[in-house]
Coordinates of C-alpha atoms in Angstrom, one line a residue:
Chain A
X1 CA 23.1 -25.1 -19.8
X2 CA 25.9 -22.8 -18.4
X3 CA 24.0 -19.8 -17.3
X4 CA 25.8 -16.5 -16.0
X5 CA 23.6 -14.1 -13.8
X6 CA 24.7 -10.1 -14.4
X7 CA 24.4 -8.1 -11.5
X8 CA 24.2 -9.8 -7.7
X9 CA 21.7 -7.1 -6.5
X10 CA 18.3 -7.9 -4.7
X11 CA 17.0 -9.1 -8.1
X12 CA 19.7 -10.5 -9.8
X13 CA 20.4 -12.6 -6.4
X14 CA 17.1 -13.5 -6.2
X15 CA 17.7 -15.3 -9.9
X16 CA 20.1 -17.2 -8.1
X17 CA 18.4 -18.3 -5.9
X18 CA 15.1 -19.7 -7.6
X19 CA 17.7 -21.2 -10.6
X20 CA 19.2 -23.4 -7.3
X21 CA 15.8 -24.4 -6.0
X22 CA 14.8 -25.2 -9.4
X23 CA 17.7 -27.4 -9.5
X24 CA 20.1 -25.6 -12.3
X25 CA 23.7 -25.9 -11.2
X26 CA 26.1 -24.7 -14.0
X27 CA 25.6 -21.1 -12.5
X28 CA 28.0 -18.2 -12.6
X29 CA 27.8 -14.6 -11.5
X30 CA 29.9 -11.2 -12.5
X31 CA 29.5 -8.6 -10.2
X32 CA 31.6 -5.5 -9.1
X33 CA 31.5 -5.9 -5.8
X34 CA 33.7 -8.7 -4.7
X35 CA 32.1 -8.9 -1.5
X36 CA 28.8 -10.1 -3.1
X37 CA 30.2 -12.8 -5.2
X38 CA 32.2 -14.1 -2.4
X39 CA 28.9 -14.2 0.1
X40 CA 26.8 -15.8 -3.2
X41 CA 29.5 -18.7 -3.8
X42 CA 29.4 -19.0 0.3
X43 CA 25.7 -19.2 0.1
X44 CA 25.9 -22.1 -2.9
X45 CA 24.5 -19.8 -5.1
X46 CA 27.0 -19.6 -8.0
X47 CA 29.9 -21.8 -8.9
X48 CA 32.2 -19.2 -9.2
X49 CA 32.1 -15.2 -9.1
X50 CA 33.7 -12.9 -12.0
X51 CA 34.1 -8.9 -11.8
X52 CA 33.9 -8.3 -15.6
X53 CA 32.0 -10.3 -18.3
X54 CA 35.1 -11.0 -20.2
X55 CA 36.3 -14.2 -19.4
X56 CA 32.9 -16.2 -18.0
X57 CA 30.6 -14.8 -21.1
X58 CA 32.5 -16.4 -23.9
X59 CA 31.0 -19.9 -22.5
X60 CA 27.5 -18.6 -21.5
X61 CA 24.2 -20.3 -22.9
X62 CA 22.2 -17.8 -21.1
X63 CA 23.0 -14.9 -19.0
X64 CA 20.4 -12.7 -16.8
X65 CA 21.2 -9.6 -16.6
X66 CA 19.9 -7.7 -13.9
X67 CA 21.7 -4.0 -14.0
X68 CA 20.5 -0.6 -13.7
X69 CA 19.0 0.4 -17.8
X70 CA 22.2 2.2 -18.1
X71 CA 24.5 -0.6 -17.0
X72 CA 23.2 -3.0 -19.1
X73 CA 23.8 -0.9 -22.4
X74 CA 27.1 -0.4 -20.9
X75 CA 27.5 -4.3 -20.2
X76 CA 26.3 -5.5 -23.7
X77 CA 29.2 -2.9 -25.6
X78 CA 31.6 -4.0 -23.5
X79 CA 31.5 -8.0 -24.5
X80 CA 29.7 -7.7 -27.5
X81 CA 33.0 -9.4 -28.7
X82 CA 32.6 -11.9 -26.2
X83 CA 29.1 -13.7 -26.4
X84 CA 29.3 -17.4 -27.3
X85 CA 27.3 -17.9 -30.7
X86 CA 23.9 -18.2 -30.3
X87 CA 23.6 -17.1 -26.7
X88 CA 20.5 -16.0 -24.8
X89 CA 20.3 -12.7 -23.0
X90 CA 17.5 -11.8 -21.3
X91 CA 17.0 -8.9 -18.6
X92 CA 15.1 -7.8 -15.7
X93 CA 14.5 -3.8 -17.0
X94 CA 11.1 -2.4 -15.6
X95 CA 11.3 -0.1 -19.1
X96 CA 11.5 -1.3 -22.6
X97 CA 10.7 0.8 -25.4
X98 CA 13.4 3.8 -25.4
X99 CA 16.3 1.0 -23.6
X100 CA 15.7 -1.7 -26.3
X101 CA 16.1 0.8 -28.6
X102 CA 19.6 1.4 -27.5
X103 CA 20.4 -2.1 -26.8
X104 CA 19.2 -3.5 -30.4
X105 CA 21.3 -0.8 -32.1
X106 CA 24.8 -2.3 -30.4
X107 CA 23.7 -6.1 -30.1
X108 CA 25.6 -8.6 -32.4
X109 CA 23.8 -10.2 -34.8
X110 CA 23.9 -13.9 -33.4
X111 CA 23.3 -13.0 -29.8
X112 CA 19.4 -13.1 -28.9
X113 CA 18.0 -10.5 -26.1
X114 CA 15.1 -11.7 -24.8
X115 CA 13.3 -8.7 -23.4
X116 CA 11.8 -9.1 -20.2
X117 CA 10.4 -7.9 -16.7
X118 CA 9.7 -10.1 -13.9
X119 CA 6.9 -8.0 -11.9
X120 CA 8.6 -8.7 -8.0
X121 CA 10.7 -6.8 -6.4
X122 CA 12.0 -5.4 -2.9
X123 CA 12.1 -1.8 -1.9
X124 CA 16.1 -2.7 -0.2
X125 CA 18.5 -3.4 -2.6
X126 CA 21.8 -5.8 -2.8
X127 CA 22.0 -10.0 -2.3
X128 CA 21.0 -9.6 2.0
X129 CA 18.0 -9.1 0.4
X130 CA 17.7 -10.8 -2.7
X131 CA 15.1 -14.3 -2.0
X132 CA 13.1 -16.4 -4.8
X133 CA 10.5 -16.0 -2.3
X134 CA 8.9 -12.8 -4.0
X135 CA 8.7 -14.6 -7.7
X136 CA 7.0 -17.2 -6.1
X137 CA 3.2 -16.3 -7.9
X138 CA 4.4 -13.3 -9.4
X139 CA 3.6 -12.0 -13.0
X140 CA 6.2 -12.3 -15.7
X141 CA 6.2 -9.9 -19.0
X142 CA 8.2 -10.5 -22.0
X143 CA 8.4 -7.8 -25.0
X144 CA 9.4 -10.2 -28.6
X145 CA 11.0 -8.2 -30.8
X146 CA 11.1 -8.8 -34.6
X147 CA 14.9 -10.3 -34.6
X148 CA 13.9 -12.7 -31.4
X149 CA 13.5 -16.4 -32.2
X150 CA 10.6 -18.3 -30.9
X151 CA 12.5 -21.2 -29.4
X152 CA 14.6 -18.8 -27.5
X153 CA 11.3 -17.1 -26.2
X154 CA 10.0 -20.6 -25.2
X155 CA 13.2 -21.4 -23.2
X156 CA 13.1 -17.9 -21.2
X157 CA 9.2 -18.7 -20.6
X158 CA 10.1 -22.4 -19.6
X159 CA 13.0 -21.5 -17.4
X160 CA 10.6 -18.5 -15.3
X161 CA 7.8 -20.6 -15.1
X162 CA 10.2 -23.4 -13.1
X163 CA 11.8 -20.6 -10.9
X164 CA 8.2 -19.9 -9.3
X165 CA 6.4 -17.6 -11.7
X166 CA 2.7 -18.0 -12.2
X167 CA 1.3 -16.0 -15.4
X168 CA 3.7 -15.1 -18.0
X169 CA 2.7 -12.6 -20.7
X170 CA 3.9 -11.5 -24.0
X171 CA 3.1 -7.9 -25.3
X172 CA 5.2 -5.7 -27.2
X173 CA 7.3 -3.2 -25.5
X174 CA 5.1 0.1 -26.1
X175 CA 2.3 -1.4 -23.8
X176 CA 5.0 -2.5 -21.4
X177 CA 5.7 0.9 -20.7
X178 CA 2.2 2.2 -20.5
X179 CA 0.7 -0.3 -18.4
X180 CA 4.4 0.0 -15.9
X181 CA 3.8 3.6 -16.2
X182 CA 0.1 3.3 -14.3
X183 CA 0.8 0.1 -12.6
X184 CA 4.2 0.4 -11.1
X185 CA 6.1 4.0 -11.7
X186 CA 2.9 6.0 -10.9
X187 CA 2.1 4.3 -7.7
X188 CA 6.1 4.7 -6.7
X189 CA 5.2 8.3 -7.5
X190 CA 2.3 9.3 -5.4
X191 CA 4.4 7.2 -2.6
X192 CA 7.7 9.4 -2.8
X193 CA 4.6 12.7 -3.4
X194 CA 2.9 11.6 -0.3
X195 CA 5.8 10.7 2.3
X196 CA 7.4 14.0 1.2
X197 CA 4.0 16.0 2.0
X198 CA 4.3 15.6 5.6
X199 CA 4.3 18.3 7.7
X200 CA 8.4 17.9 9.0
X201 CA 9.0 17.2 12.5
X202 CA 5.1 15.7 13.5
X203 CA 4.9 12.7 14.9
X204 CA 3.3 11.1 12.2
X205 CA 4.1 7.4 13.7
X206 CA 2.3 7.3 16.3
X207 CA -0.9 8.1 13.9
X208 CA -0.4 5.2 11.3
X209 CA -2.9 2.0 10.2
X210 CA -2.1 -0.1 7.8
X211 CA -3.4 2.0 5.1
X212 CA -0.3 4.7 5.1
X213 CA 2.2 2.0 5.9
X214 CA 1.3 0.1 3.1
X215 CA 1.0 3.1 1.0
X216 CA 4.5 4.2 1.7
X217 CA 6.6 1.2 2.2
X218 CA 7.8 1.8 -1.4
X219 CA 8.8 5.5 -0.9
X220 CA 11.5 3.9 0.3
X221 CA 13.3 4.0 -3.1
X222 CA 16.6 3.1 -4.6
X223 CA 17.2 7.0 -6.1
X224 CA 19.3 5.5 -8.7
X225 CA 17.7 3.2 -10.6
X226 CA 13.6 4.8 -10.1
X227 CA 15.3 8.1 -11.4
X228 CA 16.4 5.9 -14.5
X229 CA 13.2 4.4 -14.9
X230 CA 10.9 7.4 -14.4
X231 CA 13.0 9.4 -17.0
X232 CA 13.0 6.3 -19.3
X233 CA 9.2 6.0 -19.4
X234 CA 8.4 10.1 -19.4
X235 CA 5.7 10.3 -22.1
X236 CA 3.7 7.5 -20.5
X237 CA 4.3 8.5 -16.8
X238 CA 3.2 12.1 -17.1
X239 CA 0.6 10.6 -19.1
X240 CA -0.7 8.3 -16.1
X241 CA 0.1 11.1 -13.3
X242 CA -1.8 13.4 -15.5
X243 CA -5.2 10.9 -15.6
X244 CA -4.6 10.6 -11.9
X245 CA -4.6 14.6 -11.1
X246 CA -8.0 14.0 -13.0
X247 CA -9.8 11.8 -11.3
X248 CA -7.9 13.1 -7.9
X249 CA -9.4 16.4 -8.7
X250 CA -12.9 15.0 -8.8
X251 CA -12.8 14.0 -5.2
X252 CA -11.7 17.3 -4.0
X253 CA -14.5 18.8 -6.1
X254 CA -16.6 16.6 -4.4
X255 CA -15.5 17.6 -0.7
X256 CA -15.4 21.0 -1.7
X257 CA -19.1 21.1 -2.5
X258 CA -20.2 18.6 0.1
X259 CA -21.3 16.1 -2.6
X260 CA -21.9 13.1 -0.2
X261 CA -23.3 11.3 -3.5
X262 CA -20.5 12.2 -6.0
X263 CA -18.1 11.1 -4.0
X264 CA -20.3 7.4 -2.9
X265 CA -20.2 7.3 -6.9
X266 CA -16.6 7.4 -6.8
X267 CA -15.9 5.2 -4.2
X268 CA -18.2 2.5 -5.5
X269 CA -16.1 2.6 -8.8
X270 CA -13.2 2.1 -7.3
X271 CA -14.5 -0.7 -5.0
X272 CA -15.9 -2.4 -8.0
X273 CA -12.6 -2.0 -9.8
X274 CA -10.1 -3.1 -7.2
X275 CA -12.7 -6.2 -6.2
X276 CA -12.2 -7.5 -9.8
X277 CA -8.4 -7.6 -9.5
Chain B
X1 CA -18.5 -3.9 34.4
X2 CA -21.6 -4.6 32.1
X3 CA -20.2 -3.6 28.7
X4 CA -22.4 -2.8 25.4
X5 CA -21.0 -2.8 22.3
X6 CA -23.7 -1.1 19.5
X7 CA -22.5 -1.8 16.3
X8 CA -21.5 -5.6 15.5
X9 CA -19.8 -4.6 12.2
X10 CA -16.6 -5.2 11.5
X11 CA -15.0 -2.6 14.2
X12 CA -17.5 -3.8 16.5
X13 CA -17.5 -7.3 16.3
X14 CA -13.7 -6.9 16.4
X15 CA -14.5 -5.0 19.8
X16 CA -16.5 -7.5 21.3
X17 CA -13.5 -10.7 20.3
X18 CA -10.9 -8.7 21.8
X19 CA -12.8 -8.1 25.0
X20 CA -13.7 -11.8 25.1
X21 CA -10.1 -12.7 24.8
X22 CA -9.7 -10.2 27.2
X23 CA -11.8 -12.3 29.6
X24 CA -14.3 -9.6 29.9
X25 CA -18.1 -11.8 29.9
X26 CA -20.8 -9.5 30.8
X27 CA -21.2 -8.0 27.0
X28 CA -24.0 -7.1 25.6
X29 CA -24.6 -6.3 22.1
X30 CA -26.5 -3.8 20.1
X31 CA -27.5 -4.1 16.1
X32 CA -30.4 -3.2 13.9
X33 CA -29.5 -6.6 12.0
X34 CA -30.8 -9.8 13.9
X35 CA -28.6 -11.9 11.7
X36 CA -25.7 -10.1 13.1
X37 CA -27.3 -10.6 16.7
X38 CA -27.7 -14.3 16.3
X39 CA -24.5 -15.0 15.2
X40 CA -21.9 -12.7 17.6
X41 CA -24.7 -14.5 20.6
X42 CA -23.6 -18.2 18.5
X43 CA -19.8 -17.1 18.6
X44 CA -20.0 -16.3 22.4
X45 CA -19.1 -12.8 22.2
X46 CA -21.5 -11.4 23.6
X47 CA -24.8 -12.6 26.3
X48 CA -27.5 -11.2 24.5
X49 CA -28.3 -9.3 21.3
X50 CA -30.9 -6.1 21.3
X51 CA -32.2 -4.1 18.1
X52 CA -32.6 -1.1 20.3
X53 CA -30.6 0.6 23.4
X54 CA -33.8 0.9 25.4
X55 CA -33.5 -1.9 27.6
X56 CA -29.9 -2.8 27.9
X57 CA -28.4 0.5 28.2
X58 CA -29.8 1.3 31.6
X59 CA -27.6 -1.3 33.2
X60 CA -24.4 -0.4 30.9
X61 CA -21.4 0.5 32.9
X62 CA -19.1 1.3 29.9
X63 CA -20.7 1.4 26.5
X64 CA -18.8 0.9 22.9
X65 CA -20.1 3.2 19.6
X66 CA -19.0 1.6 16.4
X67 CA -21.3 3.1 14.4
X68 CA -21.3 5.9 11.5
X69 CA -20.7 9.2 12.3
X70 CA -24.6 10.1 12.0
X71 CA -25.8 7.3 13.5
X72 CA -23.7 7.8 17.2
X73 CA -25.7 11.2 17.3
X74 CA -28.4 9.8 16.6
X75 CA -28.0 6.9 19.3
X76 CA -27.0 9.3 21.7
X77 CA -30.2 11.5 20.8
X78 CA -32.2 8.1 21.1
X79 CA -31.1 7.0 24.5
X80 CA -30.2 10.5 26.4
X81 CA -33.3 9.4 28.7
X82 CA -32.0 5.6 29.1
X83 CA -27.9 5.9 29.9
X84 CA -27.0 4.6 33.8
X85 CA -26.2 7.6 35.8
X86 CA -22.0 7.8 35.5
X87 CA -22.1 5.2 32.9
X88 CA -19.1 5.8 30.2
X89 CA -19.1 5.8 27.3
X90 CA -16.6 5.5 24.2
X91 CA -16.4 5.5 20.1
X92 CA -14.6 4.4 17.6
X93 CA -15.1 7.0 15.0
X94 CA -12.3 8.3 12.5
X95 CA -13.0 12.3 12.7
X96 CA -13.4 14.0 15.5
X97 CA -13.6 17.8 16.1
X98 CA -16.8 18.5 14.4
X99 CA -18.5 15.0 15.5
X100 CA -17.2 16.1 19.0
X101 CA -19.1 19.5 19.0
X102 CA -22.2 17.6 17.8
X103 CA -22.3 14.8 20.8
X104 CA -21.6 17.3 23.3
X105 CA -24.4 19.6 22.7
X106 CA -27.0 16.8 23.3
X107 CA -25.2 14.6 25.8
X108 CA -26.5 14.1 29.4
X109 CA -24.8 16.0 32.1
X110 CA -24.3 12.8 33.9
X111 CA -22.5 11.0 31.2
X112 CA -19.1 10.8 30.2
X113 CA -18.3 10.2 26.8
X114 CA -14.4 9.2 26.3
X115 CA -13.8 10.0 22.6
X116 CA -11.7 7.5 20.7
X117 CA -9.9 6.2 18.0
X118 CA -8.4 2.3 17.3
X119 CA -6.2 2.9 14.4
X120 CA -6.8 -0.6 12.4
X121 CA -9.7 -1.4 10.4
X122 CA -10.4 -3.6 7.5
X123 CA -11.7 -2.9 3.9
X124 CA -14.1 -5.1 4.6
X125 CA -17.7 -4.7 6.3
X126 CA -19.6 -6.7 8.5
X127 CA -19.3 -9.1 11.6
X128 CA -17.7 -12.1 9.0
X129 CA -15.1 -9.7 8.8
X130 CA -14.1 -8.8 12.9
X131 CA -10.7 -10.0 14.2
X132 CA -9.6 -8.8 17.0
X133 CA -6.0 -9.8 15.4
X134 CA -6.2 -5.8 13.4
X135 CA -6.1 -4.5 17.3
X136 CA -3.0 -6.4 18.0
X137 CA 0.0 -3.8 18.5
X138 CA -2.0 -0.7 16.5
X139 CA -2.3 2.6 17.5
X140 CA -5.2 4.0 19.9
X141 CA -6.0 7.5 19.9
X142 CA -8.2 9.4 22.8
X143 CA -9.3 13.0 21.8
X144 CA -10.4 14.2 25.7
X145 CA -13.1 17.1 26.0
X146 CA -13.1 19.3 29.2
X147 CA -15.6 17.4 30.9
X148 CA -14.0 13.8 30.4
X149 CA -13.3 12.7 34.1
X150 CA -9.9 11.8 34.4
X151 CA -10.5 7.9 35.8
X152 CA -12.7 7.7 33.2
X153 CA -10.0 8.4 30.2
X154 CA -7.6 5.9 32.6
X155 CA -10.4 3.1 32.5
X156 CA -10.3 3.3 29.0
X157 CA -6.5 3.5 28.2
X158 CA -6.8 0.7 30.5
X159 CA -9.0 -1.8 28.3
X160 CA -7.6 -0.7 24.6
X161 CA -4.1 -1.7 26.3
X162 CA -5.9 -5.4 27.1
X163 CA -7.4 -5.4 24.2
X164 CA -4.2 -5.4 22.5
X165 CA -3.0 -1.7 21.5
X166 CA 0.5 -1.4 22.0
X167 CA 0.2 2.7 22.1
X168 CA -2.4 4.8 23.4
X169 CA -1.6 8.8 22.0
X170 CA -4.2 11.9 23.9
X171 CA -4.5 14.7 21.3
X172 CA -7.0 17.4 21.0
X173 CA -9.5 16.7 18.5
X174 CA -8.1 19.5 16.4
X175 CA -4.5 17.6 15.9
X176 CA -6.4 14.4 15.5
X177 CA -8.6 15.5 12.4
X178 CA -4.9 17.0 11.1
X179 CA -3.3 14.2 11.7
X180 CA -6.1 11.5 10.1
X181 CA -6.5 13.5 7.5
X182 CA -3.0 12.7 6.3
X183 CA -2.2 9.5 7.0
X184 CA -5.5 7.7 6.6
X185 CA -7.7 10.5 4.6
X186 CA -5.4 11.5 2.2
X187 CA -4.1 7.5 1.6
X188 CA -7.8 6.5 1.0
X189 CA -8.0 9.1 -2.0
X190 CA -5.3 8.2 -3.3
X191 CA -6.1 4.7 -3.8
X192 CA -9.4 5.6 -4.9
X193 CA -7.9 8.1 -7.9
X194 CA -5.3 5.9 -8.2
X195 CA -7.7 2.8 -9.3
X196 CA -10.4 5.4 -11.2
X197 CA -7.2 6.9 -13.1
X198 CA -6.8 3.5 -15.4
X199 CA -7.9 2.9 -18.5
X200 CA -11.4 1.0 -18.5
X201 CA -10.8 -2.3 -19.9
X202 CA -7.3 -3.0 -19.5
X203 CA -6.1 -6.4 -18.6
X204 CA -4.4 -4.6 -15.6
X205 CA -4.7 -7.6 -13.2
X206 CA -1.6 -8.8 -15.7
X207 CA 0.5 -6.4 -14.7
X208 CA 0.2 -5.4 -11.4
X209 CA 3.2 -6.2 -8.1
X210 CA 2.7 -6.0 -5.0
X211 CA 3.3 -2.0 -4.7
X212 CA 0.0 -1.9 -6.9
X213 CA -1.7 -4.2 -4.6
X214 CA -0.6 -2.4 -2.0
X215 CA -1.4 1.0 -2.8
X216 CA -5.0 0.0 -3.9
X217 CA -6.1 -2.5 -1.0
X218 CA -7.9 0.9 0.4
X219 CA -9.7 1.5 -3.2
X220 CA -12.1 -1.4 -1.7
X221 CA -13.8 1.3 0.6
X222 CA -17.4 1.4 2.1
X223 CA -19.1 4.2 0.4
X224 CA -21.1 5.2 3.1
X225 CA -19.0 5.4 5.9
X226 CA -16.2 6.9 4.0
X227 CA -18.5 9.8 2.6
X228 CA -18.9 10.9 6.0
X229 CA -15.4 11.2 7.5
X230 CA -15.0 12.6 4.4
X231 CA -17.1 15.4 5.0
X232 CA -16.8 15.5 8.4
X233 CA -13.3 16.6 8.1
X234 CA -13.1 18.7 5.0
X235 CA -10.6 21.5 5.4
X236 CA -8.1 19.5 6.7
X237 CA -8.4 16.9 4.0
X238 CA -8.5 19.6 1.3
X239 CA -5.1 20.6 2.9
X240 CA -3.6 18.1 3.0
X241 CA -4.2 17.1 -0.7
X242 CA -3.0 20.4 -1.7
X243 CA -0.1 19.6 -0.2
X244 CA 0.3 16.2 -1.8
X245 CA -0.2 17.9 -5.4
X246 CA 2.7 20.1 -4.5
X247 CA 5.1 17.1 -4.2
X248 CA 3.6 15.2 -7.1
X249 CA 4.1 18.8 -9.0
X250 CA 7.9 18.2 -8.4
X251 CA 8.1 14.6 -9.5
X252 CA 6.2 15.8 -12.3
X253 CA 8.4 19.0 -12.8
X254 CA 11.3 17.0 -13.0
X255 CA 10.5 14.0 -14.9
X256 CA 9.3 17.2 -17.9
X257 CA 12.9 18.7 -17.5
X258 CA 14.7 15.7 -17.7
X259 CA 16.4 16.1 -14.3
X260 CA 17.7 13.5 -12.6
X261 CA 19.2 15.0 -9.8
X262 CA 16.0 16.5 -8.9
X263 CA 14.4 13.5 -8.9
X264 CA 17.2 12.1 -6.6
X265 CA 16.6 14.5 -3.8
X266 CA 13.2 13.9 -3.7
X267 CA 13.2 9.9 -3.5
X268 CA 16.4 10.3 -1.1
X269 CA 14.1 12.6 1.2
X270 CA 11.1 10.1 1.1
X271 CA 13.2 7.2 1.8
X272 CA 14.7 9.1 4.9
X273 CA 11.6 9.8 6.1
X274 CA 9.6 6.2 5.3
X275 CA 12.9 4.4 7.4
X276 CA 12.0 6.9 10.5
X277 CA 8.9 5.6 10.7

């Protein structure tokens, strides 16, 4: 299976990586940076490195594409004339309602888009910080649409289960978005929300556990592609920021009136919550 | 130096590890649970095991607090008659300024109590839990009062830097309750609203990354401890999530208008200030 990875980021590189410890060898890479494909063929990575789909696509089985939700769009119209018959795509796109929208209105008809969203990531971006390390356990989602084939499914499920994912789950693309919207986007929100509501020019280092550093390590954020995201997923996320103002609110109600017991009852609920994850 | 730890939970038991490490021998232990006593007496941590300060503390040179807020007073209240003439002694409690006025109203003129603050901890409660490994390069803050004895804050700064603190900060109690009111207050109600905020019922566990781990470690919170730092240090707190909801108010702002550039600037601005850290 000749398989073509799309995009040499931290994820895309990362694909790389787990396809050559899983032992796949007939691996390509397009990327625009020619710097990156050099350093992945010099790391063993790829066989060989293409800036522009055209020529390595037409002889793709499967390709991964792992581009901002904008680039992808723009990667599928540009070689839609390209695919072999009867390719695979999948992707890596944290949103999937609104995007595979767009993408099933300009994909051929006998190219298959496998819709999916491996649940690992890295707050730096590019291939210096692309490893299979952060697959290895991770969750895996894919969203089926009606015009998917089940063997293709299968294959994409196979093939992420042998690069070091542990649970992989099929749900349509509407729930995608709402549990990414509370799961992932929201807590990149209060992140960015709380970093940003420092007090400027404190020393705020030398006062730091765990808990803020591990609160914050992802308001360190790729502006690009979160700004994508968020404004891909906007119903659900002001949804899920909205529920979290509530139930926010309700502990500063609770300080505010000294309610030592409301606020044991919240904290118990979220203890009993986060101990069953 | 006879040493007396009161409190073998989790903080305290930790206390008594590092100082063995430490090579410190001649500690004594206080607990109302003889369970706990048996066991850190079975570990080596400490000589001998007491339910009450009575005896013991009358031949304490330095004495450790890790206990709730309430319950130092009330220790202190307990044994004003018992402490060794120019015996230290030192805490380990998360608010300060209002705690501080408390202990100093009933403290013995003879005393000096070096107010303090190891900035790790664990989710977790109980002696099972201690490791003196959360001490190991984490911040130590001391909050000194007028009548602190100058060797007596240096004899401290001394043993947290054995114990394994890598920075020892002196700040009023004021800028303390500021300061852990932000970065550990305001983090621990987040997670807390964070978990509350989803929808009861949801297979969430399927969908969650490591930022969602993360962010919600702190969710798993002891109720009664963290209703009184809570309290204890209100206004601040309040602040500073009034200032949180301001920056969320902007995400939130500029997901509703659609504007990316917005958006930008306030994830460029959070990951500027998360790398300074």
């Amino acid at each position: 299976m000749q398989i073509v990875v799309v995009g040499l980021g931290v994820i895309g590189g990362s694909f790389t990586m787990a396809l050559k410890e899983a032992g796949y060898d007939d691996v390509y890479g397009i990327d625009v940076n020619e710097e990156t494909l050099v350093k992945a063929k010099n790391l063993g990575l790829i066989k060989e490195g293409f800036t522009s789909g055209e020529e390595i696509v037409k002889s793709a089985d499967l390709i991964i594409i792992s581009l901002y939700p904008g680039l992808v769009k723009k990667f599928i119209n540009d070689n839609k004339n390209n695919f072999k018959d009867g390719a695979i795509i999948t992707d890596a796109t944290g949103i999937k309602k609104m995007f595979i929208e767009h993408i099933v209105n300009i994909l051929p008809e006998n190219i298959d888009f496998v819709f999916g969203h491996p649940m690992a990531g890295r707050e730096k971006k590019g291939i210096d910080f692309a490893t299979n390390e952060v697959f290895k356990g991770a969750n895996y989602i894919l969203t089926p649409v009606a015009r998917n084939k089940e063997e293709n499914l299968k294959t994409i499920e196979d093939l992420v289960y042998k690069l070091g994912f542990k649970r992989v789950r099929r749900i349509t693309p509407q729930h995608h978005d709402e549990m990414i919207g509370y799961t992932s986007q929201l807590p990149h929100s209060l992140a960015v929300a709380l970093v940003n509501s420092d007090i400027e020019g404190r020393e705020t280092g030398s006062f730091i556990g765990d808990s803020y550093r591990d609160l914050t390590r992802i308001a360190n954020i790729n502006e690009d592609l979160w700004s994508e995201l968020f404004l891909g997923n906007k119903e659900n996320l002001l949804n899920c920021i909205e529920s979290f103002e509530v139930e926010l609110d309700k502990i500063k109600d609770a300080i505010k009136h000294d309610d030592k017991e409301a606020l044991k009852t919240l904290f118990i609920k979220s203890t009993k919550r986060r101990e069953k994850l």
